Amino acid sequence: ARQQVGRGLPRLPLGEPACAVPVAPASLRGRRALVVDDNASARGELSKLLRSLSFAVDDADNGQQAIERIALADRDDRPYDVAFIDAQMPVLDGNQVAERISRLPLRATAPRLILVTGSAQSLTEDVDRALFAALVAKPLTPSAVFATVIGLFDPDYSRPEPAPGSPDGWEGLAGRSILLVEDNPINQEVVHDLLELVGARVSIASD
């Protein structure tokens, strides 16, 4: 049977938030992330995606602020687990930020650094890939972000199959055909990817 997800913020079973990633594994819950990007819109979208994966998220709009936040978090015994760093920022670019982070006298393990690029082809020879745990290309989708962080923190993770007779939560959407009614292209992409993560078959109608 086909279920319909309504216009605007989708209404999903059990009253879960529209942008929550289904069944965020325990390996991700409560981890701390820093998003570094001079573009406020891109910074906000990535922060939202990470929060939907149960990360505690801070952000920084430039490289120097990011370095200071990482140092302060370490001094406060609240180190970041991961930092997403935009490759192209004024003053300090992503590679320069990563180099300076690598030289910080941190007491805790340094955060995993992920370089966010326009595309893999856009990388210059100046980028030291050894500084980064992963590279991801824009535009970032929920499935790409999920795959990246789960690969870093829980590489053996596999999404559990729903138990027979389980209540209709996110797990209950696996295998179902869902009509997504939404006229906002960004919302369409976010919700489409989230639903596909749980194994749903998704069709989109804009009106």
mmCIF file of C-alpha atoms in Angstrom:
data_model
loop_
_atom_site.group_PDB
_atom_site.id
_atom_site.type_symbol
_atom_site.label_atom_id
_atom_site.label_comp_id
_atom_site.label_asym_id
_atom_site.label_seq_id
_atom_site.Cartn_x
_atom_site.Cartn_y
_atom_site.Cartn_z
ATOM 1 C CA ALA A 1 0.000 0.000 0.000
ATOM 2 C CA ARG A 2 1.148 3.525 -0.716
ATOM 3 C CA GLN A 3 1.459 6.003 2.132
ATOM 4 C CA GLN A 4 1.419 9.740 1.623
ATOM 5 C CA VAL A 5 3.772 12.154 3.323
ATOM 6 C CA GLY A 6 2.104 15.539 3.341
ATOM 7 C CA ARG A 7 3.121 18.965 2.138
ATOM 8 C CA GLY A 8 5.615 20.987 4.165
ATOM 9 C CA LEU A 9 7.290 19.172 7.025
ATOM 10 C CA PRO A 10 6.380 15.517 6.578
ATOM 11 C CA ARG A 11 4.218 13.754 9.134
ATOM 12 C CA LEU A 12 5.827 10.410 9.883
ATOM 13 C CA PRO A 13 4.761 7.576 12.197
ATOM 14 C CA LEU A 14 5.112 7.908 15.972
ATOM 15 C CA GLY A 15 5.432 11.693 15.762
ATOM 16 C CA GLU A 16 9.160 11.601 15.038
ATOM 17 C CA PRO A 17 10.767 14.826 13.783
ATOM 18 C CA ALA A 18 10.576 15.243 10.035
ATOM 19 C CA CYS A 19 14.330 15.522 9.591
ATOM 20 C CA ALA A 20 15.360 12.779 12.012
ATOM 21 C CA VAL A 21 17.465 10.088 10.427
ATOM 22 C CA PRO A 22 15.816 6.728 11.021
ATOM 23 C CA VAL A 23 17.233 4.646 13.837
ATOM 24 C CA ALA A 24 20.498 6.491 14.345
ATOM 25 C CA PRO A 25 22.874 3.784 15.570
ATOM 26 C CA ALA A 26 24.230 3.970 19.095
ATOM 27 C CA SER A 27 27.722 4.481 17.677
ATOM 28 C CA LEU A 28 26.706 7.969 16.497
ATOM 29 C CA ARG A 29 24.464 9.192 19.297
ATOM 30 C CA GLY A 30 25.882 12.033 21.330
ATOM 31 C CA ARG A 31 29.052 12.428 19.301
ATOM 32 C CA ARG A 32 30.256 15.990 18.865
ATOM 33 C CA ALA A 33 30.672 17.570 15.454
ATOM 34 C CA LEU A 34 31.971 20.916 14.230
ATOM 35 C CA VAL A 35 30.819 22.329 10.890
ATOM 36 C CA VAL A 36 33.171 24.878 9.325
ATOM 37 C CA ASP A 37 31.923 26.866 6.334
ATOM 38 C CA ASP A 38 31.809 30.575 5.490
ATOM 39 C CA ASN A 39 28.484 30.043 3.682
ATOM 40 C CA ALA A 40 25.715 30.359 6.267
ATOM 41 C CA SER A 41 23.176 28.379 4.248
ATOM 42 C CA ALA A 42 25.540 25.450 3.615
ATOM 43 C CA ARG A 43 26.646 25.530 7.252
ATOM 44 C CA GLY A 44 23.073 25.417 8.480
ATOM 45 C CA GLU A 45 21.993 22.586 6.176
ATOM 46 C CA LEU A 46 24.905 20.354 7.144
ATOM 47 C CA SER A 47 24.394 21.129 10.835
ATOM 48 C CA LYS A 48 20.751 20.103 10.498
ATOM 49 C CA LEU A 49 21.678 16.836 8.810
ATOM 50 C CA LEU A 50 24.178 15.976 11.532
ATOM 51 C CA ARG A 51 21.714 16.785 14.307
ATOM 52 C CA SER A 52 19.258 14.442 12.621
ATOM 53 C CA LEU A 53 21.930 11.765 13.068
ATOM 54 C CA SER A 54 21.999 12.521 16.822
ATOM 55 C CA PHE A 55 25.239 14.504 16.759
ATOM 56 C CA ALA A 56 25.728 17.478 19.064
ATOM 57 C CA VAL A 57 26.736 20.177 16.589
ATOM 58 C CA ASP A 58 28.600 23.471 16.801
ATOM 59 C CA ASP A 59 29.627 25.585 13.841
ATOM 60 C CA ALA A 60 32.230 28.100 12.791
ATOM 61 C CA ASP A 61 32.120 30.570 9.904
ATOM 62 C CA ASN A 62 35.874 30.755 9.344
ATOM 63 C CA GLY A 63 39.003 28.692 9.818
ATOM 64 C CA GLN A 64 40.487 30.618 12.731
ATOM 65 C CA GLN A 65 37.256 30.340 14.693
ATOM 66 C CA ALA A 66 37.225 26.587 14.033
ATOM 67 C CA ILE A 67 40.776 26.183 15.361
ATOM 68 C CA GLU A 68 39.871 28.141 18.495
ATOM 69 C CA ARG A 69 36.707 26.087 19.054
ATOM 70 C CA ILE A 70 38.619 22.811 18.786
ATOM 71 C CA ALA A 71 41.289 24.009 21.219
ATOM 72 C CA LEU A 72 38.675 25.274 23.699
ATOM 73 C CA ALA A 73 36.623 22.080 23.494
ATOM 74 C CA ASP A 74 39.761 20.080 24.267
ATOM 75 C CA ARG A 75 40.570 22.263 27.295
ATOM 76 C CA ASP A 76 36.994 21.803 28.538
ATOM 77 C CA ASP A 77 37.240 18.012 28.165
ATOM 78 C CA ARG A 78 34.492 18.098 25.545
ATOM 79 C CA PRO A 79 36.499 17.314 22.413
ATOM 80 C CA TYR A 80 34.940 17.067 18.991
ATOM 81 C CA ASP A 81 34.746 13.671 17.353
ATOM 82 C CA VAL A 82 34.571 15.027 13.811
ATOM 83 C CA ALA A 83 34.884 18.304 11.934
ATOM 84 C CA PHE A 84 33.487 18.974 8.463
ATOM 85 C CA ILE A 85 35.668 21.663 6.868
ATOM 86 C CA ASP A 86 34.817 23.468 3.655
ATOM 87 C CA ALA A 87 37.711 23.355 1.201
ATOM 88 C CA GLN A 88 37.334 26.887 -0.119
ATOM 89 C CA MET A 89 37.119 29.635 2.489
ATOM 90 C CA PRO A 90 38.699 33.095 2.606
ATOM 91 C CA VAL A 91 41.884 33.720 4.632
ATOM 92 C CA LEU A 92 42.367 30.080 5.670
ATOM 93 C CA ASP A 93 41.208 27.381 3.281
ATOM 94 C CA GLY A 94 40.284 23.873 4.358
ATOM 95 C CA ASN A 95 43.762 22.442 3.966
ATOM 96 C CA GLN A 96 45.352 25.282 5.944
ATOM 97 C CA VAL A 97 42.818 24.815 8.736
ATOM 98 C CA ALA A 98 43.580 21.092 8.886
ATOM 99 C CA GLU A 99 47.336 21.755 9.017
ATOM 100 C CA ARG A 100 46.924 24.110 11.979
ATOM 101 C CA ILE A 101 44.611 21.695 13.782
ATOM 102 C CA SER A 102 47.216 18.951 13.359
ATOM 103 C CA ARG A 103 49.730 21.138 15.205
ATOM 104 C CA LEU A 104 47.482 21.894 18.182
ATOM 105 C CA PRO A 105 48.762 20.424 21.500
ATOM 106 C CA LEU A 106 45.506 18.586 22.165
ATOM 107 C CA ARG A 107 45.169 16.331 25.195
ATOM 108 C CA ALA A 108 42.404 14.234 23.673
ATOM 109 C CA THR A 109 42.385 12.501 20.309
ATOM 110 C CA ALA A 110 42.079 15.055 17.528
ATOM 111 C CA PRO A 111 38.750 15.143 15.707
ATOM 112 C CA ARG A 112 38.411 13.241 12.456
ATOM 113 C CA LEU A 113 38.615 15.852 9.714
ATOM 114 C CA ILE A 114 36.360 15.661 6.671
ATOM 115 C CA LEU A 115 37.065 17.967 3.741
ATOM 116 C CA VAL A 116 33.937 19.208 1.965
ATOM 117 C CA THR A 117 34.738 19.981 -1.661
ATOM 118 C CA GLY A 118 32.964 21.299 -4.706
ATOM 119 C CA SER A 119 33.962 18.060 -6.439
ATOM 120 C CA ALA A 120 36.816 15.580 -6.297
ATOM 121 C CA GLN A 121 38.151 17.128 -9.493
ATOM 122 C CA SER A 122 38.260 20.576 -7.876
ATOM 123 C CA LEU A 123 40.972 19.560 -5.405
ATOM 124 C CA THR A 124 44.353 21.154 -5.968
ATOM 125 C CA GLU A 125 47.759 19.593 -5.454
ATOM 126 C CA ASP A 126 48.073 21.721 -2.314
ATOM 127 C CA VAL A 127 45.561 19.544 -0.483
ATOM 128 C CA ASP A 128 47.280 17.083 1.844
ATOM 129 C CA ARG A 129 44.865 14.181 1.807
ATOM 130 C CA ALA A 130 46.695 12.541 4.709
ATOM 131 C CA LEU A 131 45.225 15.236 6.988
ATOM 132 C CA PHE A 132 41.675 14.115 6.274
ATOM 133 C CA ALA A 133 39.778 11.007 7.284
ATOM 134 C CA ALA A 134 37.395 11.458 4.352
ATOM 135 C CA LEU A 135 36.497 13.753 1.483
ATOM 136 C CA VAL A 136 32.899 14.468 0.484
ATOM 137 C CA ALA A 137 31.633 16.473 -2.466
ATOM 138 C CA LYS A 138 28.824 19.000 -2.557
ATOM 139 C CA PRO A 139 25.889 18.959 -2.751
ATOM 140 C CA LEU A 140 25.757 16.962 0.472
ATOM 141 C CA THR A 141 22.815 14.594 0.781
ATOM 142 C CA PRO A 142 21.590 12.827 3.936
ATOM 143 C CA SER A 143 22.661 9.462 2.542
ATOM 144 C CA ALA A 144 26.174 10.739 1.730
ATOM 145 C CA VAL A 145 26.615 12.279 5.181
ATOM 146 C CA PHE A 146 25.304 9.135 6.860
ATOM 147 C CA ALA A 147 27.593 6.885 4.815
ATOM 148 C CA THR A 148 30.601 9.074 5.639
ATOM 149 C CA VAL A 149 30.151 9.206 9.400
ATOM 150 C CA ILE A 150 29.063 5.600 9.766
ATOM 151 C CA GLY A 151 32.142 4.590 7.790
ATOM 152 C CA LEU A 152 34.327 6.454 10.273
ATOM 153 C CA PHE A 153 32.685 5.460 13.534
ATOM 154 C CA ASP A 154 30.987 2.136 12.843
ATOM 155 C CA PRO A 155 32.297 0.536 9.642
ATOM 156 C CA ASP A 156 30.667 -2.803 10.494
ATOM 157 C CA TYR A 157 27.228 -1.245 10.867
ATOM 158 C CA SER A 158 24.379 -2.735 8.883
ATOM 159 C CA ARG A 159 20.827 -1.442 9.130
ATOM 160 C CA PRO A 160 18.734 -3.983 11.030
ATOM 161 C CA GLU A 161 15.758 -5.504 9.304
ATOM 162 C CA PRO A 162 12.423 -4.660 10.966
ATOM 163 C CA ALA A 163 11.104 -7.431 13.160
ATOM 164 C CA PRO A 164 7.816 -9.012 12.034
ATOM 165 C CA GLY A 165 4.912 -7.234 13.661
ATOM 166 C CA SER A 166 7.038 -4.309 14.816
ATOM 167 C CA PRO A 167 5.162 -1.006 15.223
ATOM 168 C CA ASP A 168 5.125 1.439 12.357
ATOM 169 C CA GLY A 169 8.120 3.625 13.136
ATOM 170 C CA TRP A 170 10.851 4.382 10.656
ATOM 171 C CA GLU A 171 11.646 0.661 10.525
ATOM 172 C CA GLY A 172 8.054 -0.036 9.506
ATOM 173 C CA LEU A 173 8.512 1.960 6.290
ATOM 174 C CA ALA A 174 10.986 -0.539 4.800
ATOM 175 C CA GLY A 175 9.646 -1.960 1.558
ATOM 176 C CA ARG A 176 6.649 0.369 1.390
ATOM 177 C CA SER A 177 5.746 2.670 -1.485
ATOM 178 C CA ILE A 178 5.447 6.265 -0.281
ATOM 179 C CA LEU A 179 4.155 9.305 -2.130
ATOM 180 C CA LEU A 180 5.988 12.441 -1.007
ATOM 181 C CA VAL A 181 3.915 15.565 -1.646
ATOM 182 C CA GLU A 182 6.229 18.571 -1.357
ATOM 183 C CA ASP A 183 6.871 21.595 -3.578
ATOM 184 C CA ASN A 184 10.170 22.667 -1.997
ATOM 185 C CA PRO A 185 13.081 21.031 -3.893
ATOM 186 C CA ILE A 186 15.385 21.027 -0.852
ATOM 187 C CA ASN A 187 12.754 19.377 1.346
ATOM 188 C CA GLN A 188 12.095 16.882 -1.436
ATOM 189 C CA GLU A 189 15.752 15.852 -1.542
ATOM 190 C CA VAL A 190 16.210 15.624 2.226
ATOM 191 C CA VAL A 191 13.073 13.583 2.905
ATOM 192 C CA HIS A 192 13.540 11.425 -0.215
ATOM 193 C CA ASP A 193 17.028 10.408 0.946
ATOM 194 C CA LEU A 194 15.884 9.764 4.511
ATOM 195 C CA LEU A 195 13.058 7.514 3.346
ATOM 196 C CA GLU A 196 15.358 5.608 1.021
ATOM 197 C CA LEU A 197 17.722 5.021 3.941
ATOM 198 C CA VAL A 198 15.053 2.852 5.576
ATOM 199 C CA GLY A 199 14.331 0.982 2.378
ATOM 200 C CA ALA A 200 11.140 2.752 1.289
ATOM 201 C CA ARG A 201 10.246 3.231 -2.379
ATOM 202 C CA VAL A 202 9.563 6.935 -2.903
ATOM 203 C CA SER A 203 7.607 8.831 -5.544
ATOM 204 C CA ILE A 204 7.505 12.646 -5.519
ATOM 205 C CA ALA A 205 4.616 14.956 -6.398
ATOM 206 C CA SER A 206 5.100 18.720 -6.234
ATOM 207 C CA ASP A 207 1.383 19.527 -5.925
#
